[in-house]
CSV table of C-alpha atoms in Angstrom, one decimal:
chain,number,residue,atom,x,y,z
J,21,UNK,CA,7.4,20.8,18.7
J,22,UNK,CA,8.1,20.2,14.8
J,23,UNK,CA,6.5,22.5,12.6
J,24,UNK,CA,3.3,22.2,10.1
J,25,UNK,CA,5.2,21.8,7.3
J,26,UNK,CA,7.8,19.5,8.8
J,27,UNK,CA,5.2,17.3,10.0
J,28,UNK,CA,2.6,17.0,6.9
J,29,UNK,CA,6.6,16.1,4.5
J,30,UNK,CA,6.8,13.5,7.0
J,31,UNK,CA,3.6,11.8,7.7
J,32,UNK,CA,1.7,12.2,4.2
J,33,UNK,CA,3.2,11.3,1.1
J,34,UNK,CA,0.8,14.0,-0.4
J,35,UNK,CA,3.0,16.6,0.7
J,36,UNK,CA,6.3,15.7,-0.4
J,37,UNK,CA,6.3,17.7,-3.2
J,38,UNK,CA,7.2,21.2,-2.5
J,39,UNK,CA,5.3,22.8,-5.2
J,40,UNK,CA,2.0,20.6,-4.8
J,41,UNK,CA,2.2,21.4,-0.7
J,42,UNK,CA,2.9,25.1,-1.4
J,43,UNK,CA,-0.6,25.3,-4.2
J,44,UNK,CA,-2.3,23.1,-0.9
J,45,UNK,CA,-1.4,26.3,1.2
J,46,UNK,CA,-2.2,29.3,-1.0
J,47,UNK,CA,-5.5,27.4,-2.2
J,48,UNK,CA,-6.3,27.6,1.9
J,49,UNK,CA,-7.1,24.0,1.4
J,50,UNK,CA,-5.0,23.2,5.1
J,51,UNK,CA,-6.0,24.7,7.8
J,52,UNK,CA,-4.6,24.9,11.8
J,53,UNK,CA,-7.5,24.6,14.2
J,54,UNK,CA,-9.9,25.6,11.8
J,55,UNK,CA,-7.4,28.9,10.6
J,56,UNK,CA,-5.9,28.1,7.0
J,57,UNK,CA,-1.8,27.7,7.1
J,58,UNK,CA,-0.3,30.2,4.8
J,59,UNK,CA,-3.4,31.4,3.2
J,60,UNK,CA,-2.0,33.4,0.1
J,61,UNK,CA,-6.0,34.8,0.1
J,62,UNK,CA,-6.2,36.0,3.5
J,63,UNK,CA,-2.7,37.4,3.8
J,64,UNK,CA,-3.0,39.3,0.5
J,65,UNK,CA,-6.0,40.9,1.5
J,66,UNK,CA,-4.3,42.2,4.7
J,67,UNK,CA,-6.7,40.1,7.1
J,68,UNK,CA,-6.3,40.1,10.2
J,69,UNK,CA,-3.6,37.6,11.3
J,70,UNK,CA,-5.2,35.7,13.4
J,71,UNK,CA,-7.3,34.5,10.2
J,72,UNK,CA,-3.9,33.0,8.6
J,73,UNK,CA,-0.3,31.4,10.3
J,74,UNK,CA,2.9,30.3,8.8
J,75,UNK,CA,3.6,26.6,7.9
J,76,UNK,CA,6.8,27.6,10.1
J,77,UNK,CA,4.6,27.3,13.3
J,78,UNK,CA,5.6,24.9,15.8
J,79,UNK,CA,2.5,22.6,16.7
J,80,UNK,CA,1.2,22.4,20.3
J,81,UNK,CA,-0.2,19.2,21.7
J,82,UNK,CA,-4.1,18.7,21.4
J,83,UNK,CA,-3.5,21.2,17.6
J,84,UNK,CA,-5.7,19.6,15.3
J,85,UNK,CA,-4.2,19.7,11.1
J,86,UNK,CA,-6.9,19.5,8.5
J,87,UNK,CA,-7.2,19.4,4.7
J,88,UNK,CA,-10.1,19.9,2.4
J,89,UNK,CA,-10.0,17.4,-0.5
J,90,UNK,CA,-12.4,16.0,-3.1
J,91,UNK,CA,-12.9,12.4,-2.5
J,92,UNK,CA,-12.8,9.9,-5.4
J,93,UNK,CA,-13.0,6.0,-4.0
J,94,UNK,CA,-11.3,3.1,-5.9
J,95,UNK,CA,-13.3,1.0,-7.7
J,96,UNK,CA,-14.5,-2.5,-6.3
J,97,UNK,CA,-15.6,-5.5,-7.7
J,98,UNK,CA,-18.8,-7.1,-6.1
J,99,UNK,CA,-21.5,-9.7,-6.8
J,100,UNK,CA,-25.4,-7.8,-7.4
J,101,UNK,CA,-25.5,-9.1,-3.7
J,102,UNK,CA,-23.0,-9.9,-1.0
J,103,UNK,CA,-24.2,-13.7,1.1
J,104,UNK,CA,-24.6,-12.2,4.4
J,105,UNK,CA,-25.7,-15.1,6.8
J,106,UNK,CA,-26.6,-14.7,10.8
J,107,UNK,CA,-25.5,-17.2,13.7
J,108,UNK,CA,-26.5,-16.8,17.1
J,109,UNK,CA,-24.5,-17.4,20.0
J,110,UNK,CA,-25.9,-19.7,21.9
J,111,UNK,CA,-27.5,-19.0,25.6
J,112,UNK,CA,-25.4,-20.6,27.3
J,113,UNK,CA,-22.3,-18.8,26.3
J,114,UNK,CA,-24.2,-15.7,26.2
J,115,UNK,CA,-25.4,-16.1,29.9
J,116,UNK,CA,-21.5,-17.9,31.1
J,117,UNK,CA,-19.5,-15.4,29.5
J,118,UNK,CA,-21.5,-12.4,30.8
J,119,UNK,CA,-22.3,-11.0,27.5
J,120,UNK,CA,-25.7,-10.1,28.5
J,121,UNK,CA,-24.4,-8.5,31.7
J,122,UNK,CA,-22.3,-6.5,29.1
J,123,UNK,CA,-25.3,-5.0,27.6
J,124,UNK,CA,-27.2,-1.9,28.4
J,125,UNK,CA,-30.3,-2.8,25.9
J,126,UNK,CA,-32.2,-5.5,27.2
J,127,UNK,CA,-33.4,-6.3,23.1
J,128,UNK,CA,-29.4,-6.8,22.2
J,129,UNK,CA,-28.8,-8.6,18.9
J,130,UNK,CA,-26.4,-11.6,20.2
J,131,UNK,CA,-25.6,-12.7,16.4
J,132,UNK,CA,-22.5,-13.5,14.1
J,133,UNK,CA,-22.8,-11.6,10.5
J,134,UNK,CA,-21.1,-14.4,8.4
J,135,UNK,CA,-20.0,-12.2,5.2
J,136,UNK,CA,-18.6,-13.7,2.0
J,137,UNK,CA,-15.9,-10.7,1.3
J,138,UNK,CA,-15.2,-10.1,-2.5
J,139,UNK,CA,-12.0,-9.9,-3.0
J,140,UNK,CA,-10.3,-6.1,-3.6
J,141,UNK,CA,-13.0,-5.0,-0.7
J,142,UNK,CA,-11.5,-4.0,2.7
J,143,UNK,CA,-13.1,-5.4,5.6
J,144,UNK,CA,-13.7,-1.5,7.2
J,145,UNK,CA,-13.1,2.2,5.8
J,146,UNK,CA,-9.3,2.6,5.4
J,147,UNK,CA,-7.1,4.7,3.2
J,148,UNK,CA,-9.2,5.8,0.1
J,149,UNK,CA,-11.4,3.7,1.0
J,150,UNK,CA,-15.1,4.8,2.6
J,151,UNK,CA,-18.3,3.8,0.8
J,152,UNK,CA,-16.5,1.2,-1.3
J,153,UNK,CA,-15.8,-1.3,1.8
J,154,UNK,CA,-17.4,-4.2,3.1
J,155,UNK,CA,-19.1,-2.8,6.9
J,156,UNK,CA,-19.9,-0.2,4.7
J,157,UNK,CA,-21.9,-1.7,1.8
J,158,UNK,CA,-23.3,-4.9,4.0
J,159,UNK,CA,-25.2,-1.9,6.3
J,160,UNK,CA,-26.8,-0.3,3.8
J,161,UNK,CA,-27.9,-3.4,2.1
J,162,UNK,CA,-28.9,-5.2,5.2
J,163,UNK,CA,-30.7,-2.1,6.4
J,164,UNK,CA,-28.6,-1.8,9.9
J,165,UNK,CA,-27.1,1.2,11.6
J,166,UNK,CA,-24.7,3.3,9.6
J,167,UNK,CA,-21.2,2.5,11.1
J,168,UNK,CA,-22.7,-0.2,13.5
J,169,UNK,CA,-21.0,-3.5,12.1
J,170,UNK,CA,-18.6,-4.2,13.8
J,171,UNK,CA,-15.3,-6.4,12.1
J,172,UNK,CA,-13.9,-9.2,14.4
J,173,UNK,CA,-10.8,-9.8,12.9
J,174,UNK,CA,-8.7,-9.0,9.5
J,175,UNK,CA,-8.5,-10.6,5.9
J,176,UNK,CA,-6.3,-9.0,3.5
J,177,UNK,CA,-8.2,-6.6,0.7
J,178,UNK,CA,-7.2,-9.3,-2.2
J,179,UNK,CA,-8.4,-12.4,-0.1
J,180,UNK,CA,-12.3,-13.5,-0.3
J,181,UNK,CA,-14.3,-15.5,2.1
J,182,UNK,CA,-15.9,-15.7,5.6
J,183,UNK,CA,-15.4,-12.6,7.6
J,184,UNK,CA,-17.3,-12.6,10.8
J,185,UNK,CA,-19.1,-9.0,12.0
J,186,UNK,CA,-21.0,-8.1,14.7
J,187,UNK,CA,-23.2,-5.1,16.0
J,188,UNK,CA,-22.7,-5.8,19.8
J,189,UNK,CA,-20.0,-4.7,21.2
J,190,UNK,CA,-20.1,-7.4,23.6
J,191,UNK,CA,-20.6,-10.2,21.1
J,192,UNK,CA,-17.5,-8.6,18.7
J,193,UNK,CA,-15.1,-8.8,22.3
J,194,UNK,CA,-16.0,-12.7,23.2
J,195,UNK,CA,-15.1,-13.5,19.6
J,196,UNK,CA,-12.0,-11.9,19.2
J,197,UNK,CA,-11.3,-13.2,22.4
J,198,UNK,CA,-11.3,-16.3,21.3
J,199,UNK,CA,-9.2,-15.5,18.2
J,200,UNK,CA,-6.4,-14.2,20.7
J,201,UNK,CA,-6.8,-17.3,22.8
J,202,UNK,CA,-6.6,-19.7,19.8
J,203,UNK,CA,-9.7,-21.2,20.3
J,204,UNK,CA,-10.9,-20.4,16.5
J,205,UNK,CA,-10.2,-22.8,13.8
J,206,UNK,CA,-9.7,-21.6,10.6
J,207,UNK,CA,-9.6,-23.5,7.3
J,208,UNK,CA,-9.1,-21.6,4.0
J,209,UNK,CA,-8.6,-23.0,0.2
J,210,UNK,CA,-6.2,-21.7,-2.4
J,211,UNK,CA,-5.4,-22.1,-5.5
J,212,UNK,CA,-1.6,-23.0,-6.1
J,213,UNK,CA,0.8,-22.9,-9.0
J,214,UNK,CA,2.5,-26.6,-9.6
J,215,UNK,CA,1.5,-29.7,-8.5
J,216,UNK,CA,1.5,-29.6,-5.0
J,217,UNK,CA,2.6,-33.1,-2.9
J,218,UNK,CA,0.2,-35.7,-1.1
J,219,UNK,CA,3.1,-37.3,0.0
J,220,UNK,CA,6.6,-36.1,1.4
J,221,UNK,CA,8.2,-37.9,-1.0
J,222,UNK,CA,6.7,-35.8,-3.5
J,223,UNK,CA,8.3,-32.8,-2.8
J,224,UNK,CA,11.5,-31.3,-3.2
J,225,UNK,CA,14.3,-31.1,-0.2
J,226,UNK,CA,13.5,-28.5,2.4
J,227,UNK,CA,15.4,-25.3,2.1
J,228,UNK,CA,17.8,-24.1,4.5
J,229,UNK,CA,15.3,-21.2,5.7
J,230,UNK,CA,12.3,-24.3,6.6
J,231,UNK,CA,12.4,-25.0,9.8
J,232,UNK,CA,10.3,-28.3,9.8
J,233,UNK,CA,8.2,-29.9,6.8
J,234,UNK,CA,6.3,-33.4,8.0
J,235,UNK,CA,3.6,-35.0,6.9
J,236,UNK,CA,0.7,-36.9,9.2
J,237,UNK,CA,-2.4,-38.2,7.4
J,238,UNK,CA,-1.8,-36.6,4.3
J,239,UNK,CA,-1.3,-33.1,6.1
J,240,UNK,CA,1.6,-31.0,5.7
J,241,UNK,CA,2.5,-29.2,8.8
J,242,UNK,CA,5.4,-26.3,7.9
J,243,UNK,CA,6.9,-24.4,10.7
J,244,UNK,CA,9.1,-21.1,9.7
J,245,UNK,CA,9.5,-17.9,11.0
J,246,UNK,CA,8.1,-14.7,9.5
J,247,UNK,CA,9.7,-11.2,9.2
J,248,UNK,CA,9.1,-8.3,7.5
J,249,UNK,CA,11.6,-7.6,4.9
J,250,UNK,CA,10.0,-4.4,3.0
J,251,UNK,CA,7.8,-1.7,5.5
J,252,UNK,CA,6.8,0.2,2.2
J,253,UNK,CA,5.4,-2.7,0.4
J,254,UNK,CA,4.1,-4.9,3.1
J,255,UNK,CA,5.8,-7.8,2.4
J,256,UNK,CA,6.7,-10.3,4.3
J,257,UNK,CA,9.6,-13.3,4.6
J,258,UNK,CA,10.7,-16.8,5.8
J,259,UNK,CA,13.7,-15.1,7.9
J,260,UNK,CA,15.7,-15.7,11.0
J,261,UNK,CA,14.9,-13.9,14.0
J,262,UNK,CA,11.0,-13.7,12.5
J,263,UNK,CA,8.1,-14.9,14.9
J,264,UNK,CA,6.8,-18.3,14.9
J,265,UNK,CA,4.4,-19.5,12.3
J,266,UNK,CA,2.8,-22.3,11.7
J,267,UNK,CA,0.3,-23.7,8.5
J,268,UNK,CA,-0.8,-26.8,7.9
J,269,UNK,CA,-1.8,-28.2,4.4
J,270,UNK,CA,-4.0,-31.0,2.0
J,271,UNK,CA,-3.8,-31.6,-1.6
J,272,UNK,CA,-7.6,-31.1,-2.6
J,273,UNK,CA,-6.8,-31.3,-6.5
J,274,UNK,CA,-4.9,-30.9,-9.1
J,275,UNK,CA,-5.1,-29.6,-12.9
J,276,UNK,CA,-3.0,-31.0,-15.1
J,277,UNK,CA,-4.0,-28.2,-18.1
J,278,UNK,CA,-3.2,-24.9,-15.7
J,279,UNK,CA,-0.9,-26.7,-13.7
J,280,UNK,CA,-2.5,-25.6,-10.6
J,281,UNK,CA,-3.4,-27.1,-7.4
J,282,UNK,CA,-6.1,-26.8,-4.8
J,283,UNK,CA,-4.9,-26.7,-1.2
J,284,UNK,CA,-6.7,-26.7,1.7
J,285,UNK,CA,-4.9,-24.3,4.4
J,286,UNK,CA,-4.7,-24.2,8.1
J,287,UNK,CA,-3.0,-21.3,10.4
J,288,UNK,CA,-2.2,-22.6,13.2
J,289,UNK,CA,-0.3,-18.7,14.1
J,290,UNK,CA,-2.0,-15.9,12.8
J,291,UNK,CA,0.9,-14.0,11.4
J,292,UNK,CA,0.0,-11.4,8.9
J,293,UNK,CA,0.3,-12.9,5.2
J,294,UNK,CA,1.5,-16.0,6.7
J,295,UNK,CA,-0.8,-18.6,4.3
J,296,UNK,CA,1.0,-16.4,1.3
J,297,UNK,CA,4.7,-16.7,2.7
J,298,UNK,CA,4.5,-20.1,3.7
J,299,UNK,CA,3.1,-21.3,0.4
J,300,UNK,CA,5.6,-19.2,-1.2
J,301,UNK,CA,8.8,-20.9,0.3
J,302,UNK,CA,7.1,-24.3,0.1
J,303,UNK,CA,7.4,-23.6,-3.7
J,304,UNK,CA,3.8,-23.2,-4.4
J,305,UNK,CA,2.7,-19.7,-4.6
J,306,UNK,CA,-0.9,-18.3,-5.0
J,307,UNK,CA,-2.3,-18.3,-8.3
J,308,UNK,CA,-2.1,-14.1,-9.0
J,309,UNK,CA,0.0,-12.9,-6.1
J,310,UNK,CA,1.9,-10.6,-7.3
J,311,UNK,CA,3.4,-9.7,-4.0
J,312,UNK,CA,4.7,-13.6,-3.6
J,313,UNK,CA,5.1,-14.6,-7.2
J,314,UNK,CA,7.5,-13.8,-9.5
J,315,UNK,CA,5.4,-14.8,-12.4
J,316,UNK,CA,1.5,-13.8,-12.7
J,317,UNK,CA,-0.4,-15.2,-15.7
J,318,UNK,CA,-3.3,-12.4,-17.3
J,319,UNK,CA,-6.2,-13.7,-16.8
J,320,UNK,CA,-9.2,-11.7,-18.0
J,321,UNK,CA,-9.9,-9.3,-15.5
J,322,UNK,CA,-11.3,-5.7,-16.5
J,323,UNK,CA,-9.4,-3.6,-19.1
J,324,UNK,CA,-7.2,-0.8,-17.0
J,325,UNK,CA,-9.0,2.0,-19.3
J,326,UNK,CA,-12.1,0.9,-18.8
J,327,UNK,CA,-11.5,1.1,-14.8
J,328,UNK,CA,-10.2,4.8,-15.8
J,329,UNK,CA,-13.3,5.4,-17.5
J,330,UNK,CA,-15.2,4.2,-14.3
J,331,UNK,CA,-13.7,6.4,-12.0
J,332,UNK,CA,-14.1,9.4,-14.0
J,333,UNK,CA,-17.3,9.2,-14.8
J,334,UNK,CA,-18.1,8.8,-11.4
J,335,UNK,CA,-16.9,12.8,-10.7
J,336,UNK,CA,-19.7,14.0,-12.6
J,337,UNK,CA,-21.9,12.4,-10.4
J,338,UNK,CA,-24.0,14.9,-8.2
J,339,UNK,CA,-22.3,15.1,-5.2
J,340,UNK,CA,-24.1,16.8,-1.3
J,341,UNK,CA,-21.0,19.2,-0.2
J,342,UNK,CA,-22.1,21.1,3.0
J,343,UNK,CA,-19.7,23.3,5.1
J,344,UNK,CA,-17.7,24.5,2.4
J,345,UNK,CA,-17.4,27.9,0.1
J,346,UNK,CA,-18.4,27.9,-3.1
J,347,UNK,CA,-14.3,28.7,-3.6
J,348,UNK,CA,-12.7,25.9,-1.4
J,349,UNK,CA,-14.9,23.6,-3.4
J,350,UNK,CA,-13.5,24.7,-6.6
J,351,UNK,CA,-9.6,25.0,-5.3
J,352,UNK,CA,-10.0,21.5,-4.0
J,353,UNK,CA,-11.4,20.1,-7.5
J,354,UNK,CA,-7.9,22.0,-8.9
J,355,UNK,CA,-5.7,20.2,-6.9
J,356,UNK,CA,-8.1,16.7,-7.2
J,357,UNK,CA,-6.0,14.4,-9.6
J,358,UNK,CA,-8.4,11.9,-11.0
J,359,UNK,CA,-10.7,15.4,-11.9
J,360,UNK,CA,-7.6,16.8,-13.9
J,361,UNK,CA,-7.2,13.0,-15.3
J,362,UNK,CA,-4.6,11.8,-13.4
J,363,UNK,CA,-6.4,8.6,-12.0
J,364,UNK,CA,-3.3,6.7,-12.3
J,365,UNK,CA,-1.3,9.1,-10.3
J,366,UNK,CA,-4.1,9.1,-7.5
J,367,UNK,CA,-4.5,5.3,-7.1
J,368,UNK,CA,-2.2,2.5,-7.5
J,369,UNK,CA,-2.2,-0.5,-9.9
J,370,UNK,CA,-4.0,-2.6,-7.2
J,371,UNK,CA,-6.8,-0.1,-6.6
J,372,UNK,CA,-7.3,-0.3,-10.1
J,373,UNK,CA,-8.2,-3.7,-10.2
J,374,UNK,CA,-5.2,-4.9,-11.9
J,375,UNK,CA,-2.3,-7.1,-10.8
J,376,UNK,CA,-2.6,-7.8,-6.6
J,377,UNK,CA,-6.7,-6.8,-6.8
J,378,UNK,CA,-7.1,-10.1,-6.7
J,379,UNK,CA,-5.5,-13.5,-5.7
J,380,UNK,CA,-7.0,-17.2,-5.2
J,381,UNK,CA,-7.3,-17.1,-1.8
J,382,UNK,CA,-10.6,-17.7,0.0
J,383,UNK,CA,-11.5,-18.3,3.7
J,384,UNK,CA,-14.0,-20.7,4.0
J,385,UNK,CA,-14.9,-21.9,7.5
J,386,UNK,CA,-14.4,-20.9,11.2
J,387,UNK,CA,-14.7,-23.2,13.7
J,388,UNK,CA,-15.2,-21.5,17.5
J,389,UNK,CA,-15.1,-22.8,20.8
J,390,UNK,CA,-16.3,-21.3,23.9
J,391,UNK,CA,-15.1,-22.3,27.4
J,392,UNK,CA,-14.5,-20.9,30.8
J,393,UNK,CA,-12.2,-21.4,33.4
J,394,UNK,CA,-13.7,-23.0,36.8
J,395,UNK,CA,-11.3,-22.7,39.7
J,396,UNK,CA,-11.6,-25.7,42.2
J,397,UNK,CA,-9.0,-24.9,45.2
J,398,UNK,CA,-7.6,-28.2,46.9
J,399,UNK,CA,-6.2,-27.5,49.8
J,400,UNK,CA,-3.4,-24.6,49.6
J,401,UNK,CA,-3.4,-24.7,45.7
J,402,UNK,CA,-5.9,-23.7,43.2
J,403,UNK,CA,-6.5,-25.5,40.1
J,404,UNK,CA,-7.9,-24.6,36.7
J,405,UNK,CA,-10.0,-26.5,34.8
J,406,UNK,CA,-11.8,-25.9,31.0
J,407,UNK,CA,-15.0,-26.1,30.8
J,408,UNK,CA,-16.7,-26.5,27.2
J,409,UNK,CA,-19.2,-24.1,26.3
J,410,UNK,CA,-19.3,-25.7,22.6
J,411,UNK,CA,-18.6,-24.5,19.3
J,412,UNK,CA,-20.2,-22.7,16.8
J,413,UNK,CA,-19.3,-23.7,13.0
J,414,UNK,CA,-19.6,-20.7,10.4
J,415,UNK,CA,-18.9,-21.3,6.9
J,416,UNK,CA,-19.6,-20.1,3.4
J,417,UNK,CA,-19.6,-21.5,-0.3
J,418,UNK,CA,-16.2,-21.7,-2.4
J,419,UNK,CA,-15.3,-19.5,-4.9
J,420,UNK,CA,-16.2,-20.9,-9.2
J,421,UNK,CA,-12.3,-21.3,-9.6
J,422,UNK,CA,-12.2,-24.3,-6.8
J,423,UNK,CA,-15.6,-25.8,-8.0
J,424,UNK,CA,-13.5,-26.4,-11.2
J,425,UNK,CA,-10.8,-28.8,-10.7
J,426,UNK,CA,-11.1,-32.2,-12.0
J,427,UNK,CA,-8.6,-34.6,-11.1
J,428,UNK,CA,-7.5,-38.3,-13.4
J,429,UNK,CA,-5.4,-39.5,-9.8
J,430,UNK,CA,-8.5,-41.5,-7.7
J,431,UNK,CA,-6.8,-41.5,-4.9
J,432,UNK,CA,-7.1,-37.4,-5.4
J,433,UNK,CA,-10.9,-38.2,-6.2
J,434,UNK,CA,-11.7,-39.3,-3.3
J,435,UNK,CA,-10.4,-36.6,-1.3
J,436,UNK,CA,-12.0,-33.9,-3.7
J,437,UNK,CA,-15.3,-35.7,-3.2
J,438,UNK,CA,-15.0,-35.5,0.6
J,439,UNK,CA,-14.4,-32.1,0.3
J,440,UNK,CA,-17.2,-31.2,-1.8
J,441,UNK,CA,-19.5,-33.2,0.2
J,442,UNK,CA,-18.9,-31.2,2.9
J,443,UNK,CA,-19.1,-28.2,1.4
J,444,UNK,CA,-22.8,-29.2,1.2
């Protein structure tokens, strides 16, 4: 097998400097199945080898690699107190899609956690990210289970809005179920740069990479394929070859001073970033992605050094460490970037609540239906028929920057007014 050292160059970007991964191993700070990996403390000291082994080794299968670090999170921005509303399923889907049969407790919670995401919060506990994510911080202020919410499905860390959790297993399957099976509606709103068209004639020619652009009761539906074009950065692209992807959109507004619209957004494919590229090659990118837009306006968001200031004052905080030496705690505070000031180098200009913390993006409603397949056989063949279980409807209030547009076009009135009257 590879070696330790060939594997942690390749798989962490922690270790590709040479120098920083050599102070890792003399600081004992990695360790082989519990043994530190070239432990310039234990082989000094002439202990017993078995207490120390080369980064040369060759791994073994089932060999576990560990590190000690001291953990600093990137800030988040959140409201005093995240809308967290519960929807139960109702019996009848419950008792026709076996999800109490599922269940080992007969006092099972069979409801929906319908959370209103702040944007630059992930969904669950990813990268640098722990306390400062959204399972995370709705347990401890609802009072549930540590590590028992469980997500149903993904929205990007910059995106806000509905994000649907459960804590039974059984209940988080049946509605990712229905994702996968497209029985889930989703509607979304965004905020747009330009003017965005209510008719076809409003908008420019269709680009060679746009596969289809029509309109049908004021709806845009846009069909083009989605690639990825850049693994590092995530980013996606309209490109040939990509996988189907389709979004439909409505003109909700428009304001003349910012020269923004509101758009209403439907994915009818649930590509990843598909909303964002879509809008993007349509010519009507979101307001402050910096990943799709080649141009972001500064609007007030927190000063970079006070974020600094933040993070750093957060290491003096007292801090539990069990398990380790009084010396491993102090090696790994050494090598700890944001305690030697180097917050910049740890975190990136997103995680910093700068440019891409944040775009106007919000999911607003899910619609789900639940149905089940009854078989009927006539004579040698069997045949499959739907049956509605009914739908559910979860939804959650709009962000302040779509509450704000005011529009001088009545026939644009009308439409806002619909839309706000529904959001009631």
């Amino acid at each position: 097998g590879k070696s330790i050292e060939s594997v942690l160059k390749t798989e962490f970007h922690d270790f590709e400097d040479p120098d920083r991964m050599n102070a890792l191993f003399r600081k004992s700070l990695v360790q082989l199945n519990g043994i530190p990996v070239n432990s310039e403390a234990a082989l000094t000291k002439g202990v017993n080898a078995t207490k120390a082994v080369s980064q040369d080794l060759p791994l073994k299968n089932m060999d576990i690699i560990s590190r000690i670090t001291h953990w600093h999170e990137p800030p988040v921005l959140v409201p005093e107190k995240i809308a967290v509303q519960k929807l139960s399923l109702p019996n009848k889907v419950v008792e026709h899609l076996s999800i109490r049969k599922a269940c080992n407790d007969a006092n099972s919670d069979f409801s929906i956690y319908c959370i209103d995401k702040p944007s630059s919060v992930p969904v669950h506990p990813t990268g640098p990210y722990l306390q400062n994510s959204l399972t995370i911080m709705v347990e401890a202020q609802e009072g549930l289970e540590t590590r028992s919410l469980l997500p149903c499905h993904r929205l990007d860390r910059c995106t806000s809005g509905l994000t649907l959790c459960c804590t039974n297993p059984a209940v988080a399957r049946c509605i990712q179920a229905q994702m996968n099976h497209k029985e889930v509606e989703k509607i979304y709103v965004a905020r747009v740069k330009g003017k965005f068209p209510s008719k076809l004639i409003d908008h420019p020619p269709c680009n060679e990479k746009e596969k289809s652009l029509i309109l049908k009761a004021g709806e845009f539906l846009y069909e083009a394929p989605i690639g990825v074009v850049d693994i590092k950065k995530g980013l996606r692209a309209v490109i040939e070859g990509g996988k189907p992807a389709m979004s439909k959109f409505r003109l909700l507004g428009y304001d003349f001073t910012s020269n923004t619209s509101l758009v209403e957004c439907q994915p009818l494919t649930g590509r990843q970033h598909q909303l964002r590229v879509h809008l993007k090659e349509l010519g009507f990118p979101i307001h402050n992605d910096v990943l799709y837009c080649d141009q972001v306006e500064n609007r007030q968001r927190i000063l970079k050094a006070d974020v600094i200031k933040a993070v750093t004052t957060a290491i003096g905080s007292k801090v539990e460490e069990k398990g380790f030496s009084t010396d491993q705690i102090e090696a790994a505070r050494e090598m700890c970037s944001c305690c030697q000031g180097e917050v910049e180098v740890a975190f990136n200009s997103a995680q910093l609540l700068q440019s891409g913390a944040i775009i106007d993006l919000h999911a607003r409603k899910y619609i789900i239906s639940f149905t089940t397949n009854k078989t009927q056989k006539k004579k040698a063949d069997a045949i499959i028929h739907d049956e509605s279980l009914g739908k559910i409807e979860c939804k959650i209030d709009v962000p302040a920057w779509a509450k704000k547009f005011v529009n001088t076009n009545a026939e644009l009135d009308v439409a806002m007014a619909e839309w706000l009257n529904a959001l009631s």
